[in-house]
Amino acid sequence: RPHAGAPGAPFFVQAYVLYGGNYRLQFSTNLTVWTSLSTNLNVPGTFSFQDNGATNSRFRFYRVISP
């Protein structure tokens, strides 16, 4: 669940995941090439991430994957 703030401010991402799983949060500017922001997440239920680099991109897409 993304949360947009003021222009130039960091972007906050929140995801709901299954307990005990390992996950990676990734971003893309073109939906073709994906880069990991955070790896080996093992969190119960929900995690949040602040992407300070989002201010450098006009478009930025996010996904959470399980290896």
PDB file of C-alpha atoms in Angstrom:
ATOM      1  CA  ARG A   1       0.000   0.000   0.000  1.00  0.00           C
ATOM      2  CA  PRO A   2       1.871   3.102  -1.155  1.00  0.00           C
ATOM      3  CA  HIS A   3       1.646   6.438   0.575  1.00  0.00           C
ATOM      4  CA  ALA A   4       2.530   9.579  -1.334  1.00  0.00           C
ATOM      5  CA  GLY A   5       3.778  12.609   0.532  1.00  0.00           C
ATOM      6  CA  ALA A   6       4.749  16.101  -0.509  1.00  0.00           C
ATOM      7  CA  PRO A   7       6.753  16.565  -3.723  1.00  0.00           C
ATOM      8  CA  GLY A   8      10.426  15.807  -3.061  1.00  0.00           C
ATOM      9  CA  ALA A   9       9.602  13.860   0.106  1.00  0.00           C
ATOM     10  CA  PRO A  10      10.476  10.169   0.621  1.00  0.00           C
ATOM     11  CA  PHE A  11       7.947   7.568  -0.483  1.00  0.00           C
ATOM     12  CA  PHE A  12       6.534   5.072   2.026  1.00  0.00           C
ATOM     13  CA  VAL A  13       5.599   1.522   1.042  1.00  0.00           C
ATOM     14  CA  GLN A  14       3.651  -0.865   3.263  1.00  0.00           C
ATOM     15  CA  ALA A  15       3.017  -4.520   2.408  1.00  0.00           C
ATOM     16  CA  TYR A  16       1.043  -7.312   4.035  1.00  0.00           C
ATOM     17  CA  VAL A  17       2.853 -10.653   3.937  1.00  0.00           C
ATOM     18  CA  LEU A  18       2.462 -14.166   5.318  1.00  0.00           C
ATOM     19  CA  TYR A  19       4.118 -14.803   8.655  1.00  0.00           C
ATOM     20  CA  GLY A  20       7.466 -16.564   8.512  1.00  0.00           C
ATOM     21  CA  GLY A  21       8.148 -16.054   4.822  1.00  0.00           C
ATOM     22  CA  ASN A  22      11.196 -14.465   3.222  1.00  0.00           C
ATOM     23  CA  TYR A  23      10.502 -11.546   0.906  1.00  0.00           C
ATOM     24  CA  ARG A  24      12.256  -8.960  -1.242  1.00  0.00           C
ATOM     25  CA  LEU A  25      10.999  -5.460  -1.905  1.00  0.00           C
ATOM     26  CA  GLN A  26      11.919  -4.289  -5.393  1.00  0.00           C
ATOM     27  CA  PHE A  27      11.369  -1.194  -7.520  1.00  0.00           C
ATOM     28  CA  SER A  28      11.398  -0.432 -11.225  1.00  0.00           C
ATOM     29  CA  THR A  29      11.118   2.705 -13.325  1.00  0.00           C
ATOM     30  CA  ASN A  30      10.003   0.807 -16.439  1.00  0.00           C
ATOM     31  CA  LEU A  31       8.384  -2.464 -15.217  1.00  0.00           C
ATOM     32  CA  THR A  32      11.121  -4.435 -16.998  1.00  0.00           C
ATOM     33  CA  VAL A  33      14.272  -4.051 -14.904  1.00  0.00           C
ATOM     34  CA  TRP A  34      13.784  -4.593 -11.150  1.00  0.00           C
ATOM     35  CA  THR A  35      16.187  -3.594  -8.357  1.00  0.00           C
ATOM     36  CA  SER A  36      16.017  -4.860  -4.770  1.00  0.00           C
ATOM     37  CA  LEU A  37      15.536  -2.247  -2.070  1.00  0.00           C
ATOM     38  CA  SER A  38      15.397  -4.660   0.826  1.00  0.00           C
ATOM     39  CA  THR A  39      16.111  -8.392   0.908  1.00  0.00           C
ATOM     40  CA  ASN A  40      15.479 -11.325   3.220  1.00  0.00           C
ATOM     41  CA  LEU A  41      12.557  -9.686   4.945  1.00  0.00           C
ATOM     42  CA  ASN A  42      11.115 -12.039   7.523  1.00  0.00           C
ATOM     43  CA  VAL A  43       8.416 -10.096   9.258  1.00  0.00           C
ATOM     44  CA  PRO A  44       5.092 -10.998  10.866  1.00  0.00           C
ATOM     45  CA  GLY A  45       2.190  -9.694   8.812  1.00  0.00           C
ATOM     46  CA  THR A  46       3.144  -6.172   7.784  1.00  0.00           C
ATOM     47  CA  PHE A  47       6.277  -4.243   6.990  1.00  0.00           C
ATOM     48  CA  SER A  48       6.937  -0.646   6.027  1.00  0.00           C
ATOM     49  CA  PHE A  49       9.765   0.820   4.013  1.00  0.00           C
ATOM     50  CA  GLN A  50      10.828   4.410   3.387  1.00  0.00           C
ATOM     51  CA  ASP A  51      12.323   4.869  -0.076  1.00  0.00           C
ATOM     52  CA  ASN A  52      14.454   8.010   0.031  1.00  0.00           C
ATOM     53  CA  GLY A  53      15.608   7.390  -3.554  1.00  0.00           C
ATOM     54  CA  ALA A  54      12.092   7.775  -4.942  1.00  0.00           C
ATOM     55  CA  THR A  55      12.558  11.526  -5.287  1.00  0.00           C
ATOM     56  CA  ASN A  56      15.039  10.885  -8.125  1.00  0.00           C
ATOM     57  CA  SER A  57      12.509   9.181 -10.434  1.00  0.00           C
ATOM     58  CA  ARG A  58       9.470  10.471 -12.269  1.00  0.00           C
ATOM     59  CA  PHE A  59       7.805   7.044 -12.079  1.00  0.00           C
ATOM     60  CA  ARG A  60       8.644   4.247  -9.663  1.00  0.00           C
ATOM     61  CA  PHE A  61       6.827   0.927  -9.321  1.00  0.00           C
ATOM     62  CA  TYR A  62       7.104  -1.490  -6.393  1.00  0.00           C
ATOM     63  CA  ARG A  63       6.601  -5.206  -5.866  1.00  0.00           C
ATOM     64  CA  VAL A  64       7.193  -7.722  -3.091  1.00  0.00           C
ATOM     65  CA  ILE A  65       8.379 -11.155  -4.157  1.00  0.00           C
ATOM     66  CA  SER A  66       9.209 -14.368  -2.391  1.00  0.00           C
ATOM     67  CA  PRO A  67      12.473 -15.967  -3.541  1.00  0.00           C
TER      68      PRO A  67
END
